[in-house]
Short mmCIF file of C-alpha atoms in Angstrom, two decimals:
data_model
loop_
_atom_site.label_atom_id
_atom_site.label_comp_id
_atom_site.label_asym_id
_atom_site.label_seq_id
_atom_site.Cartn_x
_atom_site.Cartn_y
_atom_site.Cartn_z
CA MET A 1 5.51 88.28 -31.56
CA ARG A 2 4.19 86.31 -34.43
CA LYS A 3 7.41 84.31 -34.59
CA ILE A 4 7.16 83.45 -30.91
CA SER A 5 3.48 82.49 -31.28
CA LEU A 6 4.36 80.28 -34.22
CA ASN A 7 7.07 78.54 -32.26
CA ILE A 8 4.73 77.93 -29.34
CA GLY A 9 2.14 76.51 -31.71
CA LEU A 10 4.67 74.18 -33.27
CA LEU A 11 5.79 73.03 -29.79
CA ILE A 12 2.24 72.24 -28.76
CA MET A 13 1.60 70.33 -31.99
CA GLY A 14 4.86 68.41 -31.47
CA LEU A 15 3.85 67.45 -27.98
CA VAL A 16 0.45 66.28 -29.19
CA VAL A 17 2.13 64.20 -31.89
CA LEU A 18 4.65 62.84 -29.38
CA PHE A 19 2.00 61.81 -26.89
CA SER A 20 -0.15 60.35 -29.63
CA CYS A 21 2.76 58.27 -30.94
CA THR A 22 3.70 57.12 -27.45
CA GLU A 23 0.12 55.94 -26.73
CA TYR A 24 -0.08 54.23 -30.10
CA GLN A 25 3.11 52.23 -29.40
CA ILE A 26 1.64 50.54 -26.25
CA PRO A 27 0.74 46.95 -27.22
CA GLU A 28 -2.96 46.74 -27.94
CA GLU A 29 -3.45 43.60 -25.83
CA VAL A 30 -2.44 45.41 -22.66
CA LEU A 31 -5.44 47.67 -22.99
CA ILE A 32 -8.08 44.97 -23.65
CA ASP A 33 -10.70 45.03 -20.88
CA GLY A 34 -8.46 47.53 -19.15
CA ASP A 35 -7.27 44.94 -16.58
CA ARG A 36 -4.93 42.53 -18.33
CA ALA A 37 -1.86 43.48 -16.34
CA ASN A 38 1.22 41.39 -15.70
CA VAL A 39 0.55 39.53 -12.42
CA VAL A 40 4.23 38.61 -11.92
CA ASP A 41 5.39 40.38 -8.76
CA ASN A 42 8.70 40.76 -6.90
CA ALA A 43 10.63 39.02 -9.67
CA VAL A 44 14.34 38.48 -9.01
CA THR A 45 17.15 36.33 -10.38
CA VAL A 46 19.27 34.12 -8.13
CA LYS A 47 22.67 32.96 -9.29
CA GLY A 48 23.78 29.38 -8.89
CA PRO A 49 26.75 27.44 -10.20
CA ASN A 50 26.34 27.72 -13.97
CA SER A 51 22.65 28.45 -13.36
CA ILE A 52 20.10 31.23 -12.98
CA GLU A 53 16.85 30.76 -11.10
CA ILE A 54 14.03 33.22 -11.63
CA GLN A 55 11.93 33.64 -8.50
CA TYR A 56 8.70 35.60 -8.25
CA ALA A 57 5.25 35.80 -6.69
CA LEU A 58 1.89 36.11 -8.44
CA SER A 59 -0.48 38.85 -7.34
CA THR A 60 -3.39 36.71 -8.58
CA THR A 61 -3.99 33.54 -10.60
CA GLU A 62 -7.57 34.35 -11.58
CA GLU A 63 -8.12 33.70 -15.30
CA VAL A 64 -4.34 33.23 -15.74
CA ASP A 65 -3.42 30.37 -18.09
CA TYR A 66 0.36 30.41 -17.62
CA ILE A 67 3.43 32.61 -17.29
CA GLU A 68 5.54 32.88 -20.44
CA CYS A 69 9.32 33.21 -20.03
CA THR A 70 11.18 34.18 -23.22
CA SER A 71 14.96 34.48 -23.64
CA ASP A 72 17.78 33.41 -25.94
CA LEU A 73 17.36 30.03 -24.26
CA GLY A 74 13.91 29.66 -25.77
CA THR A 75 10.30 30.26 -24.75
CA HIS A 76 8.95 28.29 -21.78
CA ASN A 77 5.43 28.22 -20.40
CA ILE A 78 5.38 28.06 -16.60
CA SER A 79 2.40 26.70 -14.68
CA VAL A 80 0.53 29.11 -12.42
CA ASN A 81 1.24 26.65 -9.60
CA SER A 82 4.97 27.38 -9.87
CA THR A 83 6.81 30.52 -8.78
CA THR A 84 10.29 29.63 -10.06
CA LYS A 85 12.04 28.80 -13.31
CA ARG A 86 15.60 27.46 -13.25
CA TYR A 87 18.05 27.42 -16.15
CA GLU A 88 21.04 25.09 -15.85
CA PHE A 89 24.42 24.64 -17.54
CA LEU A 90 24.85 28.32 -18.43
CA ASP A 91 28.04 30.18 -19.33
CA PRO A 92 29.05 32.58 -16.51
CA ALA A 93 30.61 34.94 -19.07
CA ILE A 94 27.26 35.64 -20.78
CA GLU A 95 24.54 37.95 -19.51
CA TYR A 96 21.10 36.46 -20.10
CA THR A 97 17.91 38.52 -20.44
CA PHE A 98 14.50 37.08 -19.60
CA TYR A 99 11.04 38.45 -20.39
CA LEU A 100 8.11 37.29 -18.25
CA SER A 101 4.55 37.84 -19.51
CA THR A 102 1.18 36.83 -18.14
CA VAL A 103 -0.94 34.83 -20.59
CA TYR A 104 -4.66 34.73 -19.79
CA THR A 105 -7.18 31.98 -20.51
CA ASN A 106 -8.77 34.14 -23.23
CA GLY A 107 -5.42 34.36 -25.05
CA VAL A 108 -4.53 37.89 -24.00
CA LYS A 109 -0.86 38.37 -23.14
CA SER A 110 0.41 41.22 -20.96
CA GLU A 111 3.49 43.31 -21.56
CA ALA A 112 6.68 41.73 -20.27
CA ILE A 113 8.82 42.25 -17.20
CA MET A 114 12.53 42.17 -18.08
CA LEU A 115 15.22 40.56 -15.89
CA SER A 116 18.94 40.24 -16.65
CA SER A 117 21.63 38.20 -14.94
CA THR A 118 24.78 36.17 -15.39
CA ALA A 119 25.17 32.67 -13.99
CA GLY A 120 27.38 31.93 -11.01
CA GLU A 121 30.91 30.63 -11.43
CA PHE A 122 31.41 26.96 -12.25
CA VAL A 123 31.58 24.60 -9.28
CA PRO A 124 32.45 21.00 -10.24
CA ASN A 125 30.08 18.15 -9.47
CA VAL A 126 32.25 15.21 -8.41
CA VAL A 127 29.48 12.61 -8.94
CA THR A 128 30.33 10.35 -11.88
CA ASN A 129 29.11 7.01 -13.27
CA LEU A 130 25.63 7.66 -11.90
CA GLU A 131 23.14 4.79 -12.15
CA ALA A 132 19.83 3.74 -10.59
CA VAL A 133 19.04 0.08 -9.87
CA VAL A 134 15.43 -1.02 -9.24
CA ILE A 135 15.14 -3.98 -6.85
CA ASP A 136 11.95 -6.09 -6.60
CA ASN A 137 9.95 -3.17 -7.99
CA LYS A 138 9.86 -1.54 -4.56
CA HIS A 139 13.44 -0.44 -3.80
CA ILE A 140 15.72 1.96 -5.73
CA GLU A 141 19.46 1.99 -5.19
CA ILE A 142 21.38 5.05 -6.44
CA LYS A 143 25.02 4.22 -7.21
CA TYR A 144 27.91 6.46 -8.28
CA THR A 145 31.61 7.10 -7.90
CA LEU A 146 33.33 10.34 -6.83
CA SER A 147 36.00 11.88 -9.00
CA ASP A 148 37.38 13.79 -6.00
CA ARG A 149 36.60 14.16 -2.28
CA GLU A 150 38.81 17.14 -1.48
CA GLY A 151 36.80 19.96 0.08
CA VAL A 152 33.52 18.02 -0.30
CA ASP A 153 31.15 18.24 2.66
CA TYR A 154 28.41 15.92 1.38
CA ILE A 155 26.39 14.87 -1.66
CA GLU A 156 22.79 16.11 -1.69
CA CYS A 157 20.24 13.78 -3.30
CA LYS A 158 16.83 15.32 -4.01
CA SER A 159 13.76 13.50 -5.31
CA ASP A 160 10.04 13.07 -4.69
CA LEU A 161 11.09 10.65 -1.95
CA GLY A 162 12.73 13.50 -0.03
CA THR A 163 16.13 15.15 0.33
CA THR A 164 19.00 13.13 1.78
CA ASN A 165 22.53 14.26 2.52
CA ILE A 166 25.06 11.51 1.79
CA SER A 167 28.46 11.65 3.48
CA ASN A 168 31.48 11.99 1.21
CA ASP A 169 32.75 8.51 2.14
CA GLN A 170 29.66 6.85 0.63
CA THR A 171 28.95 6.06 -3.01
CA GLY A 172 25.24 5.39 -2.96
CA ILE A 173 21.90 5.40 -1.18
CA LEU A 174 19.06 2.85 -0.97
CA TYR A 175 15.42 3.93 -0.99
CA GLN A 176 13.40 1.04 0.47
CA ASP A 177 9.74 -0.01 0.35
CA ILE A 178 8.51 2.63 -2.10
CA GLU A 179 4.72 2.62 -1.84
CA LEU A 180 3.59 4.29 -5.08
CA SER A 181 4.31 3.26 -8.65
CA GLY A 182 5.84 5.88 -10.92
CA LEU A 183 8.89 7.48 -12.50
CA TYR A 184 11.22 8.99 -9.90
CA ASN A 185 13.87 11.60 -10.70
CA PHE A 186 17.00 11.93 -8.54
CA LYS A 187 19.26 15.01 -8.59
CA LEU A 188 22.69 14.78 -6.96
CA THR A 189 24.59 17.95 -6.08
CA THR A 190 28.06 18.34 -4.58
CA VAL A 191 28.06 20.58 -1.49
CA TYR A 192 31.49 21.85 -0.46
CA LEU A 193 32.82 22.73 2.99
CA ASN A 194 32.90 26.44 2.04
CA GLY A 195 29.17 26.35 1.18
CA ASP A 196 29.58 26.20 -2.60
CA ARG A 197 27.07 24.02 -4.43
CA SER A 198 27.59 22.47 -7.84
CA ASP A 199 24.99 21.97 -10.52
CA TYR A 200 23.26 18.58 -10.33
CA ARG A 201 23.57 15.21 -12.01
CA SER A 202 20.18 13.69 -12.76
CA ILE A 203 18.87 10.15 -13.27
CA ASN A 204 15.43 8.53 -13.50
CA ALA A 205 14.12 5.20 -12.18
CA ARG A 206 10.66 3.68 -12.52
CA VAL A 207 9.01 1.32 -10.05
CA GLU A 208 5.77 -0.59 -10.51
CA VAL A 209 4.75 -1.45 -6.97
CA PRO A 210 2.58 -4.60 -6.92
CA ILE A 211 -0.93 -4.14 -5.60
CA VAL A 212 -0.92 -5.87 -2.23
CA LYS A 213 -4.00 -7.91 -1.59
CA GLN A 214 -5.88 -6.68 1.47
CA ILE A 215 -5.26 -8.99 4.40
CA LEU A 216 -8.80 -10.14 5.16
CA PRO A 217 -9.80 -13.73 5.94
CA VAL A 218 -12.70 -15.36 4.12
CA LEU A 219 -13.55 -17.15 7.37
CA HIS A 220 -12.98 -15.82 10.88
CA TYR A 221 -14.34 -17.26 14.11
CA ASN A 222 -13.36 -15.69 17.43
CA PHE A 223 -15.75 -17.94 19.43
CA GLU A 224 -16.86 -15.22 21.80
CA ASN A 225 -19.83 -17.45 22.66
CA SER A 226 -20.76 -17.25 18.99
CA LEU A 227 -20.47 -19.35 15.81
CA ILE A 228 -20.86 -16.35 13.49
CA ASN A 229 -18.34 -15.86 10.68
CA ASP A 230 -16.76 -12.39 10.80
CA GLY A 231 -14.86 -13.00 7.55
CA THR A 232 -15.65 -11.75 4.07
CA VAL A 233 -17.98 -14.56 2.92
CA GLY A 234 -20.58 -13.44 5.44
CA ILE A 235 -23.51 -15.61 6.49
CA ALA A 236 -22.49 -18.50 4.22
CA GLY A 237 -19.67 -19.26 6.62
CA ASN A 238 -21.69 -19.42 9.83
CA LEU A 239 -21.17 -22.57 11.86
CA SER A 240 -23.53 -25.11 13.40
CA VAL A 241 -22.96 -28.13 15.64
CA ALA A 242 -22.85 -31.24 13.46
CA SER A 243 -24.61 -33.54 15.89
CA GLY A 244 -27.41 -31.05 16.47
CA GLY A 245 -26.12 -30.43 19.96
CA THR A 246 -24.85 -27.28 21.62
CA ALA A 247 -21.41 -25.76 21.31
CA THR A 248 -19.49 -25.44 24.55
CA TYR A 249 -16.90 -22.84 25.39
CA ILE A 250 -13.86 -22.50 27.61
CA SER A 251 -11.89 -19.42 28.63
CA HIS A 252 -8.91 -18.20 26.64
CA GLY A 253 -7.20 -15.09 27.90
CA SER A 254 -9.80 -12.39 28.36
CA GLY A 255 -12.33 -14.15 26.11
CA SER A 256 -13.71 -17.54 25.25
CA ALA A 257 -12.82 -20.40 22.88
CA TYR A 258 -14.62 -23.37 21.37
CA GLU A 259 -14.32 -26.60 23.38
CA GLY A 260 -14.45 -29.83 21.43
CA THR A 261 -16.04 -32.90 23.05
CA ILE A 262 -16.17 -36.53 22.02
CA ASN A 263 -19.33 -37.53 23.82
CA PRO A 264 -21.47 -36.00 22.58
CA ALA A 265 -19.56 -35.25 19.37
CA ASN A 266 -20.02 -31.51 19.00
CA HIS A 267 -17.66 -30.53 16.20
CA LEU A 268 -18.67 -27.62 13.98
CA THR A 269 -19.69 -27.54 10.33
CA SER A 270 -20.30 -24.94 7.62
CA THR A 271 -21.71 -24.97 4.12
CA TRP A 272 -18.89 -22.68 2.95
CA GLY A 273 -17.39 -24.26 -0.17
CA GLY A 274 -13.75 -23.92 0.77
CA ILE A 275 -10.81 -23.25 -1.54
CA THR A 276 -10.59 -25.55 -4.54
CA GLY A 277 -7.85 -27.07 -6.65
CA ASN A 278 -4.31 -26.09 -5.73
CA SER A 279 -5.19 -22.42 -5.11
CA GLU A 280 -3.32 -20.40 -2.50
CA ARG A 281 -4.65 -20.67 1.05
CA THR A 282 -3.86 -20.11 4.71
CA ILE A 283 -5.38 -21.54 7.89
CA THR A 284 -4.50 -20.10 11.30
CA ALA A 285 -5.79 -20.98 14.78
CA TRP A 286 -4.94 -21.10 18.47
CA VAL A 287 -5.21 -24.59 19.96
CA LYS A 288 -4.93 -26.19 23.39
CA ILE A 289 -4.65 -29.90 22.78
CA SER A 290 -5.49 -32.73 25.14
CA ASN A 291 -2.99 -35.48 25.92
CA ASN A 292 -5.28 -38.09 24.37
CA THR A 293 -2.83 -39.83 22.02
CA SER A 294 -5.38 -42.46 20.98
CA ILE A 295 -7.09 -40.02 18.59
CA VAL A 296 -6.26 -37.63 15.78
CA ARG A 297 -7.48 -34.15 16.78
CA PRO A 298 -8.71 -32.15 13.75
CA ILE A 299 -8.52 -28.35 13.80
CA VAL A 300 -9.84 -27.09 10.43
CA GLY A 301 -10.50 -28.91 7.16
CA PHE A 302 -12.47 -28.54 3.94
CA GLY A 303 -13.03 -30.58 0.81
CA SER A 304 -15.07 -33.49 -0.54
CA ARG A 305 -16.74 -36.14 1.59
CA PRO A 306 -14.61 -39.28 1.11
CA LYS A 307 -16.01 -42.35 -0.59
CA GLY A 308 -12.97 -44.45 0.11
CA THR A 309 -11.61 -44.51 -3.42
CA GLU A 310 -10.49 -40.94 -4.25
CA ALA A 311 -6.85 -40.23 -5.04
CA ASN A 312 -4.80 -38.15 -2.62
CA GLY A 313 -5.67 -34.48 -2.71
CA LYS A 314 -9.43 -34.25 -2.25
CA ARG A 315 -9.45 -32.97 1.36
CA TYR A 316 -7.22 -30.40 3.05
CA ASN A 317 -7.13 -30.95 6.81
CA LEU A 318 -5.04 -29.29 9.52
CA VAL A 319 -4.87 -31.75 12.43
CA ILE A 320 -2.91 -32.77 15.51
CA SER A 321 -1.54 -36.30 15.11
CA LYS A 322 -1.60 -39.04 17.74
CA THR A 323 1.97 -38.05 18.56
CA ASN A 324 0.85 -34.45 19.34
CA GLN A 325 2.42 -33.09 16.13
CA LEU A 326 0.84 -30.51 13.83
CA THR A 327 0.04 -32.16 10.48
CA ILE A 328 -1.39 -31.15 7.14
CA SER A 329 -3.35 -34.18 5.96
CA ILE A 330 -4.27 -34.75 2.31
CA GLN A 331 -6.75 -37.63 2.00
CA GLY A 332 -5.19 -39.40 4.96
CA VAL A 333 -1.50 -38.79 4.19
CA GLY A 334 0.57 -35.68 4.63
CA SER A 335 3.39 -33.76 6.26
CA THR A 336 4.08 -33.41 10.00
CA PHE A 337 5.83 -30.67 12.01
CA THR A 338 8.91 -32.04 13.77
CA ASP A 339 8.38 -30.90 17.37
CA PRO A 340 5.23 -32.02 19.21
CA LEU A 341 2.87 -29.51 20.81
CA ILE A 342 2.68 -29.32 24.60
CA PRO A 343 -0.73 -30.53 25.86
CA GLY A 344 -2.68 -28.04 27.94
CA VAL A 345 -0.82 -24.98 26.54
CA TRP A 346 -2.35 -22.52 24.10
CA THR A 347 -0.27 -22.61 20.90
CA PHE A 348 -0.54 -20.72 17.61
CA VAL A 349 -0.66 -23.01 14.56
CA ALA A 350 -0.93 -22.28 10.84
CA VAL A 351 -0.52 -23.75 7.38
CA THR A 352 -0.02 -21.92 4.07
CA HIS A 353 -0.07 -23.21 0.50
CA ASP A 354 1.59 -21.24 -2.29
CA GLY A 355 -0.51 -22.47 -5.24
CA THR A 356 1.82 -25.19 -6.54
CA ASP A 357 0.59 -28.67 -7.40
CA TYR A 358 2.07 -30.66 -4.54
CA LEU A 359 2.32 -30.81 -0.77
CA SER A 360 5.81 -29.31 -1.03
CA GLY A 361 4.01 -25.98 -1.55
CA SER A 362 2.50 -26.13 1.95
CA VAL A 363 4.31 -24.82 5.05
CA LEU A 364 3.37 -25.65 8.65
CA TYR A 365 3.95 -23.04 11.38
CA VAL A 366 3.96 -23.27 15.18
CA GLY A 367 4.27 -20.19 17.40
CA ASN A 368 4.34 -19.25 21.09
CA SER A 369 3.21 -15.57 20.88
CA ASN A 370 6.81 -14.32 20.59
CA SER A 371 8.36 -16.42 17.82
CA LEU A 372 7.18 -18.43 14.84
CA VAL A 373 8.82 -21.48 13.24
CA GLY A 374 7.91 -22.88 9.83
CA GLU A 375 8.59 -26.22 8.14
CA ARG A 376 7.89 -26.81 4.45
CA GLY A 377 6.47 -30.08 3.20
CA THR A 378 8.98 -32.05 1.14
CA ASP A 379 6.69 -34.50 -0.66
CA GLU A 380 6.32 -33.74 -4.37
CA THR A 381 3.98 -36.64 -5.10
CA ILE A 382 1.01 -35.77 -2.86
CA VAL A 383 -1.28 -33.69 -5.06
CA ILE A 384 -3.07 -30.60 -3.76
CA ASN A 385 -6.43 -30.76 -5.51
CA THR A 386 -9.14 -29.82 -3.03
CA VAL A 387 -12.61 -30.66 -4.35
CA ASN A 388 -15.88 -29.39 -2.88
CA ASN A 389 -18.87 -31.66 -2.65
CA SER A 390 -21.62 -29.09 -1.92
CA ASN A 391 -22.26 -31.03 1.26
CA PRO A 392 -23.82 -29.20 4.23
CA GLU A 393 -20.83 -30.40 6.25
CA ASN A 394 -18.22 -29.23 3.73
CA THR A 395 -16.05 -27.19 6.13
CA LEU A 396 -15.31 -28.79 9.50
CA ILE A 397 -13.80 -27.45 12.73
CA GLY A 398 -12.88 -29.92 15.42
CA GLY A 399 -13.93 -32.93 13.32
CA GLN A 400 -12.94 -34.87 10.19
CA TRP A 401 -14.43 -37.42 7.83
CA LYS A 402 -13.20 -40.99 8.33
CA GLY A 403 -14.34 -43.17 5.48
CA GLY A 404 -18.01 -42.21 5.14
CA ASP A 405 -18.39 -41.42 8.84
CA LEU A 406 -18.51 -37.80 10.02
CA PHE A 407 -18.78 -38.84 13.67
CA HIS A 408 -15.88 -41.28 13.78
CA GLY A 409 -14.58 -41.34 17.35
CA THR A 410 -10.87 -41.39 16.43
CA PHE A 411 -11.13 -38.10 14.49
CA ILE A 412 -12.72 -35.77 17.05
CA ASN A 413 -10.98 -32.89 18.83
CA ASP A 414 -11.45 -32.91 22.61
CA GLY A 415 -9.39 -29.75 23.21
CA GLY A 416 -9.73 -26.01 22.74
CA ILE A 417 -9.76 -24.10 19.44
CA ASP A 418 -9.84 -20.31 19.12
CA ASP A 419 -9.57 -17.49 16.58
CA VAL A 420 -9.80 -19.66 13.47
CA ARG A 421 -9.01 -17.85 10.22
CA VAL A 422 -8.99 -19.04 6.61
CA TYR A 423 -7.46 -16.85 3.87
CA ASP A 424 -7.71 -17.40 0.12
CA PHE A 425 -4.04 -16.53 -0.38
CA ALA A 426 -0.75 -17.55 1.21
CA LEU A 427 0.26 -15.21 4.01
CA THR A 428 3.94 -14.39 4.38
CA GLU A 429 5.75 -15.32 7.57
CA GLN A 430 5.71 -11.66 8.62
CA GLN A 431 1.95 -11.48 8.09
CA LEU A 432 1.48 -14.68 10.11
CA LEU A 433 3.59 -13.19 12.86
CA GLU A 434 1.35 -10.13 12.91
CA VAL A 435 -1.79 -12.32 13.10
CA MET A 436 -0.28 -14.33 15.95
CA GLN A 437 0.82 -11.30 17.96
CA SER A 438 -2.46 -9.43 17.43
CA THR A 439 -4.51 -12.38 18.71
CA ALA A 440 -2.29 -13.68 21.53
CA GLY A 441 -4.10 -13.86 24.84
CA GLN A 442 -7.53 -13.16 23.39
#
């Protein structure tokens, strides 16, 4: 009896020691606060060609700093915003073991979840000689050659710009008009007809997309029975009738347009200072010219009041010549559009200047709502050097200085002018086309 009692006592003591040792071996950090558990849930490994992807869910992200993944491949900290970790270029003959722990913002780390897996069998990627070419800082062309096409279904190209499947008879893809600057990574994978997928070939390309200036005019007059400037310079660009008379209007499409008259001379003026020097600029307008070939019919102009002695380049005037041709006039000389305008027909007209020193930097445009034709000035001796004179009649619509005379009868427009816009940069032909089409018939 005593022997049996002794044995039972020793057994009980052994169990107490065993349980005590087992409890002691639990990592201390697991027990801190009693709630620092591993939040990694439903963790699995997925084989790929020479790769293993660990996939999991998180039961919570509260107070979690990151997920730590430790293996013979190293220790990697995974963001709480990610639920996968992929390891590439692995040997299919080796079994890899991964330990995933939750690391909290207070530094506490949970015990680990263990996962083991081998990588999938090798599947060749036939993409070779991979390169990325950046074009005009807004397009990226991915180029490559294929070492073999046998059994290849397509090449998959993944990036932040999306996923595109490229047929096996192509050796590249062009990503056009990228809107955001940054470093883009492209991963190309061979996908075979039997469904096999290779590992990927990767390449980076950086684009710095130019900041496009917002397309807003500094002056804008729609002449809906008003001389108010709707452009960005505000009240400084409001118009008044130079002779002190009253502006008259005619119909244009569903709205109204300014009507120039010779007697009384009612052309419009503004104190807006204009665009100086050889700076970029654009003027657009709709015009309906008269057939009065005895006068030059000004549309829009700005610059210094002439004194009769200035060198070419002081004023910048868009006019209709006596031969009904659109002309950009610089101090009385200039460049003329080849084809004359048709009197009595509403026509879109424009001029742009690209910021160079001479008239050759200006382009005249004529449009008919559907199409637009441009002609560049060829003269490289006429200087663009617009000078303001702080005169109350600095910017003119429908009129032009002649000598010292603002009311000269041979420089008055007796036709219709509508939707006048002045920009402080040179619009592209596509932008001009958009302006024309958005204002046609107004």
